[in-house]
Short mmCIF file of C-alpha atoms in Angstrom, two decimals:
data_model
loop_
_atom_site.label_atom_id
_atom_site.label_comp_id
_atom_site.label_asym_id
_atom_site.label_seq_id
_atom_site.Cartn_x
_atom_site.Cartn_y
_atom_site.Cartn_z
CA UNK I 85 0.00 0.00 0.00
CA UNK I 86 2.71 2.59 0.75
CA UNK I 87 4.59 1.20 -2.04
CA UNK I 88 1.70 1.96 -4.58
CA UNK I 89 1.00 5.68 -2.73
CA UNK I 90 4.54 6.46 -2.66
CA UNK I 91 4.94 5.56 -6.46
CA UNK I 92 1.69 7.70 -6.88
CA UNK I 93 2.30 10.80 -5.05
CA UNK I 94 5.91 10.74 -4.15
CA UNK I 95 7.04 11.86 -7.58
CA UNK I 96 5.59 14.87 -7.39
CA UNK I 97 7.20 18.31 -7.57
CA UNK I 98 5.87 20.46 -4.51
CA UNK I 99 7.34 22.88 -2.33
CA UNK I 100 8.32 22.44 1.54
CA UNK I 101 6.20 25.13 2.53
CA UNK I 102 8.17 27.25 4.95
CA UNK I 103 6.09 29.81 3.81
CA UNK I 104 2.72 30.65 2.01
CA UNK I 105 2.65 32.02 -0.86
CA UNK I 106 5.94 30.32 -2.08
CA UNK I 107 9.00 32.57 -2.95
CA UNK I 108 7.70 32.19 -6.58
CA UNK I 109 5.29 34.49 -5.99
CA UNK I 110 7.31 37.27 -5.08
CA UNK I 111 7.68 40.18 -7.65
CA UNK I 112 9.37 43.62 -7.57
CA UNK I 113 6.05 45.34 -6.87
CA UNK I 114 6.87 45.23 -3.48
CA UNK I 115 10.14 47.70 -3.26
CA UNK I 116 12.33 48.97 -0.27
CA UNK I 117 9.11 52.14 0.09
CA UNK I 118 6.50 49.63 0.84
CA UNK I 119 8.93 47.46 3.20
CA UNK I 120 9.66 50.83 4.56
CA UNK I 121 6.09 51.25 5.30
CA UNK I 122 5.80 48.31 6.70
CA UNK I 123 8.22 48.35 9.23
CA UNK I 124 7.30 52.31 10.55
CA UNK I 125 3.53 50.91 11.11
CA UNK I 126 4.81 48.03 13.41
CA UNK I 127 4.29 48.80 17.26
CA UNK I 128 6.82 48.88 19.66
CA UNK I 129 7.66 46.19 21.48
CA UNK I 130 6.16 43.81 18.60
CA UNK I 131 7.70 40.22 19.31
CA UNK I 132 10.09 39.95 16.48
CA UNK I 133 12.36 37.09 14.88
CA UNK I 134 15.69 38.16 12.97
CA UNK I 135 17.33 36.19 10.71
CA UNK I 136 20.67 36.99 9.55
CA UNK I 137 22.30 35.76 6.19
CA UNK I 138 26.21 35.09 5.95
CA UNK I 139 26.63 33.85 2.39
CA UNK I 140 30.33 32.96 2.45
CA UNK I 141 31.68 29.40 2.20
CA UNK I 142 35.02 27.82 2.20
CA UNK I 143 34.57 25.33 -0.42
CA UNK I 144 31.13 24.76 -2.63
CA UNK I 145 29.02 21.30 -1.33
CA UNK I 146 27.79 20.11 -4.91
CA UNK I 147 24.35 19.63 -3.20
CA UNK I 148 23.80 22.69 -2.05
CA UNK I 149 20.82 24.79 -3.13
CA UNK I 150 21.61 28.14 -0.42
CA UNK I 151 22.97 32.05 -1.79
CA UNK I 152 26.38 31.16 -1.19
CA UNK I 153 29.88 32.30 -2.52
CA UNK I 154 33.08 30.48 -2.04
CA UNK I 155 36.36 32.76 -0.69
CA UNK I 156 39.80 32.11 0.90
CA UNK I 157 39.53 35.90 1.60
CA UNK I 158 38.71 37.41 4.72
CA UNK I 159 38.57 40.96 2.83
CA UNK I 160 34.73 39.93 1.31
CA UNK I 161 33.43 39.06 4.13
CA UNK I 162 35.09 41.92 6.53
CA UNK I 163 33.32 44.08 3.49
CA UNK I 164 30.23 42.29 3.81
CA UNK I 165 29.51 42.28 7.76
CA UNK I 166 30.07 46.00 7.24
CA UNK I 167 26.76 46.44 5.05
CA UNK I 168 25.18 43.80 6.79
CA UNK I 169 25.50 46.22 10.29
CA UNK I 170 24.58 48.98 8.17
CA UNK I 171 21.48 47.63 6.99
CA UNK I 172 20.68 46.87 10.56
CA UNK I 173 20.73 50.34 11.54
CA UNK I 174 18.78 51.16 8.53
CA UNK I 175 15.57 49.20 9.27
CA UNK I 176 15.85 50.24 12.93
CA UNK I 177 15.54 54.11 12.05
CA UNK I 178 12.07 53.09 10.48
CA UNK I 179 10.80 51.84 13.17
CA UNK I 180 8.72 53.48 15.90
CA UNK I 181 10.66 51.97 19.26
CA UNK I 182 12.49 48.83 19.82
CA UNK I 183 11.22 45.54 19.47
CA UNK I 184 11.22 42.25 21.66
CA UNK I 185 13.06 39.97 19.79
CA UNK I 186 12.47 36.16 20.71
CA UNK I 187 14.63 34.39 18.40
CA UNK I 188 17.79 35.36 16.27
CA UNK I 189 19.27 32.85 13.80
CA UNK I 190 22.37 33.11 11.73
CA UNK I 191 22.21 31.49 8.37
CA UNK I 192 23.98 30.82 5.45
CA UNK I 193 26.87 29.95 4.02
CA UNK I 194 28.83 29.80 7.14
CA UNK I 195 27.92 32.01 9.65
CA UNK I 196 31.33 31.36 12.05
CA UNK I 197 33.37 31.96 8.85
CA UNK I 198 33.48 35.51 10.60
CA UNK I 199 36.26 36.33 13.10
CA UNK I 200 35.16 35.84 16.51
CA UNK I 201 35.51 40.03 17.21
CA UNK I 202 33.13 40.10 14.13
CA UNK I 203 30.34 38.01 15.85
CA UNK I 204 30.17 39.84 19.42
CA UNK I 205 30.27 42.98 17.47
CA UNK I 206 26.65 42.09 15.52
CA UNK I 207 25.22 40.47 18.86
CA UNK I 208 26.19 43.83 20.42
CA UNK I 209 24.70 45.91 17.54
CA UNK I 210 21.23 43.81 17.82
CA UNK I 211 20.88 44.20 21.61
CA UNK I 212 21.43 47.61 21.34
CA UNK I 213 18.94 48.45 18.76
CA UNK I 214 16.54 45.95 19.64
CA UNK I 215 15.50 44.49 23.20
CA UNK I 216 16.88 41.13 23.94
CA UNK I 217 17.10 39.48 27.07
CA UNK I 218 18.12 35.89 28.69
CA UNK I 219 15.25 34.23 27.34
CA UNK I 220 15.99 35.13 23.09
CA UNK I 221 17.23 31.74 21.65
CA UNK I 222 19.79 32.49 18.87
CA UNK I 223 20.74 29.68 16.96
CA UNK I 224 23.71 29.64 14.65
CA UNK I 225 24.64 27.20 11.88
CA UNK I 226 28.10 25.52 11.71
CA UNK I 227 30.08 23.85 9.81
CA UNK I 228 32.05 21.67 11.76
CA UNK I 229 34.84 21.47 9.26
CA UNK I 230 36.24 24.96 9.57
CA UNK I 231 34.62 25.45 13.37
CA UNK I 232 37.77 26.57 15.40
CA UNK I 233 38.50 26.60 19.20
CA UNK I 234 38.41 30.12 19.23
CA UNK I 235 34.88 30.80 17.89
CA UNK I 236 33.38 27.48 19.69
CA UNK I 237 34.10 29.55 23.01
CA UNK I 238 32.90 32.93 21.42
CA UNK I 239 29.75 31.10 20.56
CA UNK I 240 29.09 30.61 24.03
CA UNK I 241 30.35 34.17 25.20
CA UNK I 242 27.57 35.74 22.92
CA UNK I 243 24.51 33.91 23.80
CA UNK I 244 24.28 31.29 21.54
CA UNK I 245 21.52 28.19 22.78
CA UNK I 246 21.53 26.29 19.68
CA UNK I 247 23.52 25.19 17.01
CA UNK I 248 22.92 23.69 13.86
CA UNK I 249 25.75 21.06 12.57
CA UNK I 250 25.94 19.92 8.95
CA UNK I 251 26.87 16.09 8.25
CA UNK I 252 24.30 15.02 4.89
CA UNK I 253 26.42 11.99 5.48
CA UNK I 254 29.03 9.81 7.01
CA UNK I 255 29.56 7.55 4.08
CA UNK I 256 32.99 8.50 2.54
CA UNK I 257 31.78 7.50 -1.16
CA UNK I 258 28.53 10.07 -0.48
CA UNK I 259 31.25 12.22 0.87
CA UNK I 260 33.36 12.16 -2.21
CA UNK I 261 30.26 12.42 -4.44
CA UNK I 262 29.22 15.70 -3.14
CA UNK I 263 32.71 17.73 -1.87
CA UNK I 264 32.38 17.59 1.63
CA UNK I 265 35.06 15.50 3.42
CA UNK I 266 33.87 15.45 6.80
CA UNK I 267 35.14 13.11 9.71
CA UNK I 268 33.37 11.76 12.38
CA UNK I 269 35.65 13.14 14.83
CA UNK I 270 35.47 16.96 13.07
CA UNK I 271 31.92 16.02 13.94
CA UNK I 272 32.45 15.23 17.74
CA UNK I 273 34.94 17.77 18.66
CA UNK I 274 32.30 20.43 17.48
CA UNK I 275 29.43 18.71 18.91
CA UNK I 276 31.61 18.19 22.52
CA UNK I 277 33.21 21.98 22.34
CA UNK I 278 29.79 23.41 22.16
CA UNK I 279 28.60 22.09 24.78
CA UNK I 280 31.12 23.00 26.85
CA UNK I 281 30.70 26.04 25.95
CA UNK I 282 27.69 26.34 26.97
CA UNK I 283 25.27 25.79 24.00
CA UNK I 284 22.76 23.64 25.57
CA UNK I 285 20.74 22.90 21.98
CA UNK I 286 22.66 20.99 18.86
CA UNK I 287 21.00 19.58 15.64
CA UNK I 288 21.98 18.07 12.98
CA UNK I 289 21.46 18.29 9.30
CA UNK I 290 21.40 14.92 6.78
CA UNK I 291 19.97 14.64 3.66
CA UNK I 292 18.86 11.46 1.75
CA UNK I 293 18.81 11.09 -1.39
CA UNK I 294 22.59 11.93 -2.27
CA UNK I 295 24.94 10.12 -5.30
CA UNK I 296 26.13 6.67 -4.44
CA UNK I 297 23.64 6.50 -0.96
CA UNK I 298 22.37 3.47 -0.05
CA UNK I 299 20.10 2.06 2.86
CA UNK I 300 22.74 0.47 4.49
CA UNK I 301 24.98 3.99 4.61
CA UNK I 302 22.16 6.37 5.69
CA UNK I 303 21.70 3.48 8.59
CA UNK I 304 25.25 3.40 9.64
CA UNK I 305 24.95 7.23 9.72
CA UNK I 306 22.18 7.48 11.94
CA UNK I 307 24.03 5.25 14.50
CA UNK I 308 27.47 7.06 14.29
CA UNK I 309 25.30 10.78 14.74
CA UNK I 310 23.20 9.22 18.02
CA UNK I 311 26.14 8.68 19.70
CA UNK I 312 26.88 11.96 20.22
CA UNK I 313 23.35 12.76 21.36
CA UNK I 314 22.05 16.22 19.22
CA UNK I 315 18.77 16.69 20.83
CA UNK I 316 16.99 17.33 17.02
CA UNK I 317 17.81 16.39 13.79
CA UNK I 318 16.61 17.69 10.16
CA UNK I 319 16.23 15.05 7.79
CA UNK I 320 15.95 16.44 4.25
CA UNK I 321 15.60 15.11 0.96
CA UNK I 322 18.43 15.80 -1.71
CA UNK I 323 16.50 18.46 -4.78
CA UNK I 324 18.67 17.99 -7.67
CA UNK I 325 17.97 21.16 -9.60
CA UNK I 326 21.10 22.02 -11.80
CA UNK I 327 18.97 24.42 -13.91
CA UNK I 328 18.78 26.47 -10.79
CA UNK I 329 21.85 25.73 -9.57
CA UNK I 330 25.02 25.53 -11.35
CA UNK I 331 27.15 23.49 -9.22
CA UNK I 332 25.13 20.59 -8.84
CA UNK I 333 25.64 19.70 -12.49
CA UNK I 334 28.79 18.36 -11.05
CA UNK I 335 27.34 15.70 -9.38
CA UNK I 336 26.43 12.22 -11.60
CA UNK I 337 22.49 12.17 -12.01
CA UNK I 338 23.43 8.75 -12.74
CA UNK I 339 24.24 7.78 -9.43
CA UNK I 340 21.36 9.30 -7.79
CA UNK I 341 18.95 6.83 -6.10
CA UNK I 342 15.38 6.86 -7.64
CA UNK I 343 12.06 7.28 -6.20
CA UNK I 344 11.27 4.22 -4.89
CA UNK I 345 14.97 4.50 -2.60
CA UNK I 346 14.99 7.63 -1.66
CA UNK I 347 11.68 6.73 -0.15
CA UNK I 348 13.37 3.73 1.44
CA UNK I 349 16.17 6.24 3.07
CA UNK I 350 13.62 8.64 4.40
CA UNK I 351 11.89 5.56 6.31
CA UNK I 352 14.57 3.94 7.43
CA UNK I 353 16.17 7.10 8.63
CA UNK I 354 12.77 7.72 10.24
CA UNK I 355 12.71 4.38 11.97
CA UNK I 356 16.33 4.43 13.03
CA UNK I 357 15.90 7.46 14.62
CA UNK I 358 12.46 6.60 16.92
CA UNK I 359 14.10 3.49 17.80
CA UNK I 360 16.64 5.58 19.40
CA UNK I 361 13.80 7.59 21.27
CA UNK I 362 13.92 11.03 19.32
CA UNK I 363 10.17 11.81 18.60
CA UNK I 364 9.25 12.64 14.82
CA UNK I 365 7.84 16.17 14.39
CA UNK I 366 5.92 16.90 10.99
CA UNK I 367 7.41 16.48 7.64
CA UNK I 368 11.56 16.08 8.52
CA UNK I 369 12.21 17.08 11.90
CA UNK I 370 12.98 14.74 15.09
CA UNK I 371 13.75 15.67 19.02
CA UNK I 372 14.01 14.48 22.46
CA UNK I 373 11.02 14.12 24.15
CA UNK I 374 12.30 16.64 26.31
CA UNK I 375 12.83 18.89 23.80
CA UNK I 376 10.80 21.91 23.58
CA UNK I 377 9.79 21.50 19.93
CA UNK I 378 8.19 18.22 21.10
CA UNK I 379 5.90 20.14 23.79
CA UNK I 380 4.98 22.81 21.31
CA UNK I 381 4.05 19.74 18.41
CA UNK I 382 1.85 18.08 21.57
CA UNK I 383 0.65 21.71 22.76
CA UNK I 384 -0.47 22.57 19.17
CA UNK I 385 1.45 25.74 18.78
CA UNK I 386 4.11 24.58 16.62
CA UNK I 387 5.39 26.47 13.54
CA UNK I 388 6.85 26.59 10.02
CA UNK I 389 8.70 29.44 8.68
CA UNK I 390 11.66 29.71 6.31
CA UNK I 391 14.60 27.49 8.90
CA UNK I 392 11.94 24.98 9.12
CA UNK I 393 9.77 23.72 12.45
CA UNK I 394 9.99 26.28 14.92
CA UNK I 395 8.90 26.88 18.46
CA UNK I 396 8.96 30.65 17.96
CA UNK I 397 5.86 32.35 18.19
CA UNK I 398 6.71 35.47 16.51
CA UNK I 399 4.07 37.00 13.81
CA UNK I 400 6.96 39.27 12.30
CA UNK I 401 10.07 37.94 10.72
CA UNK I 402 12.84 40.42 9.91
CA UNK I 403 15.75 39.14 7.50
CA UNK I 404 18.82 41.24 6.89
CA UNK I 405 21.44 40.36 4.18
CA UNK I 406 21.61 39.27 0.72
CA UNK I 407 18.76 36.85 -0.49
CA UNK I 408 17.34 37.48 3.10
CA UNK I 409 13.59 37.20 3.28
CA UNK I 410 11.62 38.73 5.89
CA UNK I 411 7.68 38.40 6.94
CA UNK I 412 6.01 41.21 8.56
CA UNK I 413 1.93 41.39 8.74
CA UNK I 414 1.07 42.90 5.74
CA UNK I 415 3.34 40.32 3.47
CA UNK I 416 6.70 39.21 2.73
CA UNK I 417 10.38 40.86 1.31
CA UNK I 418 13.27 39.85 0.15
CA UNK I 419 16.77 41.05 0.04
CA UNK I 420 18.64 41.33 -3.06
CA UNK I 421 19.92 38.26 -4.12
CA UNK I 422 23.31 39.39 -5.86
CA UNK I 423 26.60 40.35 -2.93
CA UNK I 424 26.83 43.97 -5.73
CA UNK I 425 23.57 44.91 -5.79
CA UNK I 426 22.86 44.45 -2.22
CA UNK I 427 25.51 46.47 -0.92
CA UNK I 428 25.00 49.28 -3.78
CA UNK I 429 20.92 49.70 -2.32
CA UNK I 430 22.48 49.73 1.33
CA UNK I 431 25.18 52.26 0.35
CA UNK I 432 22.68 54.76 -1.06
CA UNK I 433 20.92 54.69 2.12
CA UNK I 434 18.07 52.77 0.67
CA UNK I 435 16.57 49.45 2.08
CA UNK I 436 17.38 46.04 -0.09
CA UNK I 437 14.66 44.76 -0.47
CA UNK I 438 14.09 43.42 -4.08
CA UNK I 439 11.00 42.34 -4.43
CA UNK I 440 8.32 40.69 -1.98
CA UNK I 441 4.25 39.76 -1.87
CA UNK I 442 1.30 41.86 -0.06
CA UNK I 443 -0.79 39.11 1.41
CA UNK I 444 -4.57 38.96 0.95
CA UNK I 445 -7.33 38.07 3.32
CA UNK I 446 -7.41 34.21 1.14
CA UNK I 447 -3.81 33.91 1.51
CA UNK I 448 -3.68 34.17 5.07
CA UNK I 449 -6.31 31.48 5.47
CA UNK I 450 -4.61 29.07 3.30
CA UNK I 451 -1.38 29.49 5.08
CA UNK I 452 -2.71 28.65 8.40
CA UNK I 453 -4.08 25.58 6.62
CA UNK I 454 -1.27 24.79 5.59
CA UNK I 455 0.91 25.37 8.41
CA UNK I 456 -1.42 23.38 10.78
CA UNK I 457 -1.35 20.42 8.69
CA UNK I 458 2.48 20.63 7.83
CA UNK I 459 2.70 20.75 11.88
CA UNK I 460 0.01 18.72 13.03
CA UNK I 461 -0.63 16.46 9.60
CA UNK I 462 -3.79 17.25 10.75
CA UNK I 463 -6.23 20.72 10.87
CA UNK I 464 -9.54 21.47 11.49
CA UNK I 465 -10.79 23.16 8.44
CA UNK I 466 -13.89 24.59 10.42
CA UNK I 467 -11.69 25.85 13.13
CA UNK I 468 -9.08 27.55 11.11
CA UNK I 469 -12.08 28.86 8.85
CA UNK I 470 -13.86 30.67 11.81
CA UNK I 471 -11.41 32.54 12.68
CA UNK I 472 -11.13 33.98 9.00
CA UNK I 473 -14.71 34.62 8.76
CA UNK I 474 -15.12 32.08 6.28
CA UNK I 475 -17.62 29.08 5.95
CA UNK I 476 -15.63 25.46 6.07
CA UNK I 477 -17.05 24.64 2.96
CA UNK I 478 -16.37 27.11 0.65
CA UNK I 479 -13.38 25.42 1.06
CA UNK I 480 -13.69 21.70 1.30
CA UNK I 481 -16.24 21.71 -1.22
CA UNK I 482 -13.71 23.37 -4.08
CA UNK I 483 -10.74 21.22 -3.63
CA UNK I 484 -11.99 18.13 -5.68
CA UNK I 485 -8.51 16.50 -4.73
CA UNK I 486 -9.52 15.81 -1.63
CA UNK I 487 -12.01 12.78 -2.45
CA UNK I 488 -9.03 11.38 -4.49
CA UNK I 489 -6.15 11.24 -1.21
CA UNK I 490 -9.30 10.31 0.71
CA UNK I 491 -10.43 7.47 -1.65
CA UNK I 492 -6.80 6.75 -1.91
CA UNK I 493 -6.40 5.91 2.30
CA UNK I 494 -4.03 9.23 2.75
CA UNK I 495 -6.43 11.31 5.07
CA UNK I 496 -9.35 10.80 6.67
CA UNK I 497 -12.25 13.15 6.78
CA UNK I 498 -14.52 13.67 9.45
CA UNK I 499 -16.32 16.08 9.68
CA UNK I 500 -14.32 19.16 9.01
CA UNK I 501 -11.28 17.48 10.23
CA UNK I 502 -8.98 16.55 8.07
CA UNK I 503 -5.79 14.36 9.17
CA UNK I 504 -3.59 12.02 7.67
CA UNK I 505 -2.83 7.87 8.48
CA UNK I 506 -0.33 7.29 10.53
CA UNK I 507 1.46 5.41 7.88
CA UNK I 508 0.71 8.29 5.37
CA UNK I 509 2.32 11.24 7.10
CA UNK I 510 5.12 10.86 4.42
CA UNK I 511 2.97 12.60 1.81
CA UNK I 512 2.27 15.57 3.89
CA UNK I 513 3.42 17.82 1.50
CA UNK I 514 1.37 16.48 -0.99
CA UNK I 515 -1.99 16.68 1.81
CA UNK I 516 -1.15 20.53 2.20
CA UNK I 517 -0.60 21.22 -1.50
CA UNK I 518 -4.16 20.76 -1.96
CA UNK I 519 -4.91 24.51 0.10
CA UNK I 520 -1.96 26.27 -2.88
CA UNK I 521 -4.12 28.11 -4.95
CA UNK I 522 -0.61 28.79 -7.05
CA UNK I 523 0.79 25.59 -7.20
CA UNK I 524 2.34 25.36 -10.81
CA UNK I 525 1.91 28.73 -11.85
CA UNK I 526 5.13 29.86 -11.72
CA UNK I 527 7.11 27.36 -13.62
CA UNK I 528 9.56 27.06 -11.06
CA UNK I 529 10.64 23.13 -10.32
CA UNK I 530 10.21 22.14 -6.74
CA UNK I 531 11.29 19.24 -5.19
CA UNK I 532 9.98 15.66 -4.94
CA UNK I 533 7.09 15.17 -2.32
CA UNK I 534 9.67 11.83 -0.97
#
């Protein structure tokens, strides 16, 4: 039965939903005035997420789909860091007061490619134009690789309560396949130094779905990675879109696993991991039981946004940095894209923001569909509907695809609740594609469903 749903749906090209309407969407009608606008009308105190983008790299993974540029210069990124704290002044002079930030999170690239100095500088910066305090998480991601001794304890020194580690995979031959030599002990004397410097949250990254990966070596990386004990773990699938991005035409298509294995992976990784007690949380996410992302899945208040599953709570998302996309309540912008252009907006004073997406009243209603069954795999239509002001069935009723996953044994319907089998969760992305009222407008290839 999975076998014949998983060769049905699984193929499909959908999008991961860390936000709704899909990036896609965006279009320059929404400039660096409107975000401007935006930001003045937001109230003091507003509880606020930043994200901030460091798009530097040592050396290019062949999988990777991130804004990213490879140096063995510190001079681009000393350059960089100095917009980057520019444009952070910039958006604070629009707003009306200080706001509470709850979360900060640095991605990239390589966030700790920075010098140590450079990273208590920008924590500085933030908590003096916004209001932090000792309950703000900021998370930071890391590559273990080029993670010194230095930083590790500068980490700690700043604030930092969680850490994300890349490791995609401990097989050498996936290893070679993709350009990223990584050892298992680079692996553990990052994990070990981080907590001992006081970083009380680590999770790590793999991906299935890789050249050359095999059951057997996404098994054997599972048990080397519990070992050292990360309280989550993100479990993505490999996109292989070389159209999109160049660098991934270096890795053989040929020795990409199909469908029906990288399915296999994904469930073995999946079982693997429960068996060793971490708790499965929506589409590719798994914790502790004590972790707090478990209590927010079992309280119902879990969330999506663009790092994934979140425990944040925050309505308002600012980004800053090239490519950086930011969500406030009227819609969503993004950064320039391009290193140039970025720092030419910042330099005249202006904001970056390229382009972005005024949400409408049915927009905001299909995202909280979508979010609650991307969280949940499972939402009350009728609930979510009432508090839009909008009858259940208006939407039910016009999403014919519905009968089909139900006739199919994906969901079940009843009532106005709609929630997937607990050997179905796997197609989630495919149940919450049916609130998109875009999906496949854009011509933009997304990633398969498994």
């Amino acid at each position: 039965m999975k076998d014949d749903l998983r060769a049905r749906y699984g193929e499909e090209r959908l999008p991961r939903y860390t936000s709704y309407p899909t990036a896609p969407q965006f279009s320059d009608t929404i400039g660096h005035e409107a975000y401007g606008n935006w930001l003045a009308s937001l109230p003091a105190g507003t509880s606020t997420s930043l994200y901030l983008h460091v798009p530097f790299c040592r050396s290019m993974c062949w999988y990777c789909g991130c804004h990213t540029t490879i140096t063995q210069r510190d001079a681009p990124i000393v350059d960089y860091l100095a917009v980057l704290r520019r444009e952070i002044e910039l958006v604070t002079d629009r707003l009306s007061g200080p706001l509470t930030v709850r979360h900060v999170h640095f991605g990239g690239g390589t966030p700790t490619i920075m010098e140590p100095s450079e990273l208590l500088d920008l924590m500085a910066l933030m908590r003096q134009e916004f209001s932090l305090d000792e309950e703000t998480e900021v998370a930071v991601e890391i590559d273990p690789r080029t993670l010194t001794k230095t930083m590790t304890k500068t980490l700690g020194e700043a604030g930092v309560t969680r850490a994300s580690l890349g490791v995609q995979s401990f097989d050498p031959v996936v290893q070679r396949a993709i350009n990223r030599i990584q050892s298992v002990e680079q692996t553990a004397r990052a994990t070990n130094g981080l907590r001992e410097a006081g970083v009380r949250g680590i999770n790590f990254d793999l991906i299935y779905g890789l050249p050359h990966q095999t059951v057997e070596s996404c098994v054997e990386t599972v048990r080397k990675s519990i070992e050292l004990r990360p309280e989550r773990f993100s479990v993505f699938g490999y996109a292989h879109i070389p159209t999109f991005k160049k660098h991934q035409r270096r890795i053989d298509e040929a020795a990409l696993p199909d469908g029906a294995a990288r399915y296999e992976q994904a469930e073995v990784i999946a079982e693997a991991l429960v068996e060793a007690g971490y708790r499965r949380i929506g589409l590719d996410h798994y914790a502790l039981p004590e972790d707090t992302m478990v209590k927010a899945q079992v309280d119902g208040v879990l969330h999506r946004n663009f790092q994934g599953y979140t425990t944040d709570p925050s309505d308002v998302l600012i980004g800053f940095g090239a490519s950086a996309i930011g969500r406030l309540t009227q819609g969503y912008a993004q950064n320039e894209v391009v290193l140039g252009r970025y720092a030419e907006r910042i330099a005249r004073g202006e904001l970056a923001t390229a382009k972005g997406y005024s949400l409408t009243a049915d927009d905001r209603l299909r995202a909280d569909l979508i979010e609650r069954v991307m969280c949940d795999v499972k939402v009350d239509v009728a609930e979510v509907c009432g508090r839009h002001g909008v009858a259940p069935e208006t939407i039910l009723q016009a999403i014919p695809r519905l009968k089909m996953l139900e006739g199919d044994g994906v969901i079940r319907l009843d009532g106005n609740v709609l929630s997937l089998n607990d050997d179905t969760c796997f197609l989630v992305r495919s149940v919450a594609s049916v609130f998109d009222a875009y999906l496949g407008q854009s011509g933009r290839t997304h990633s398969r469903a498994v």
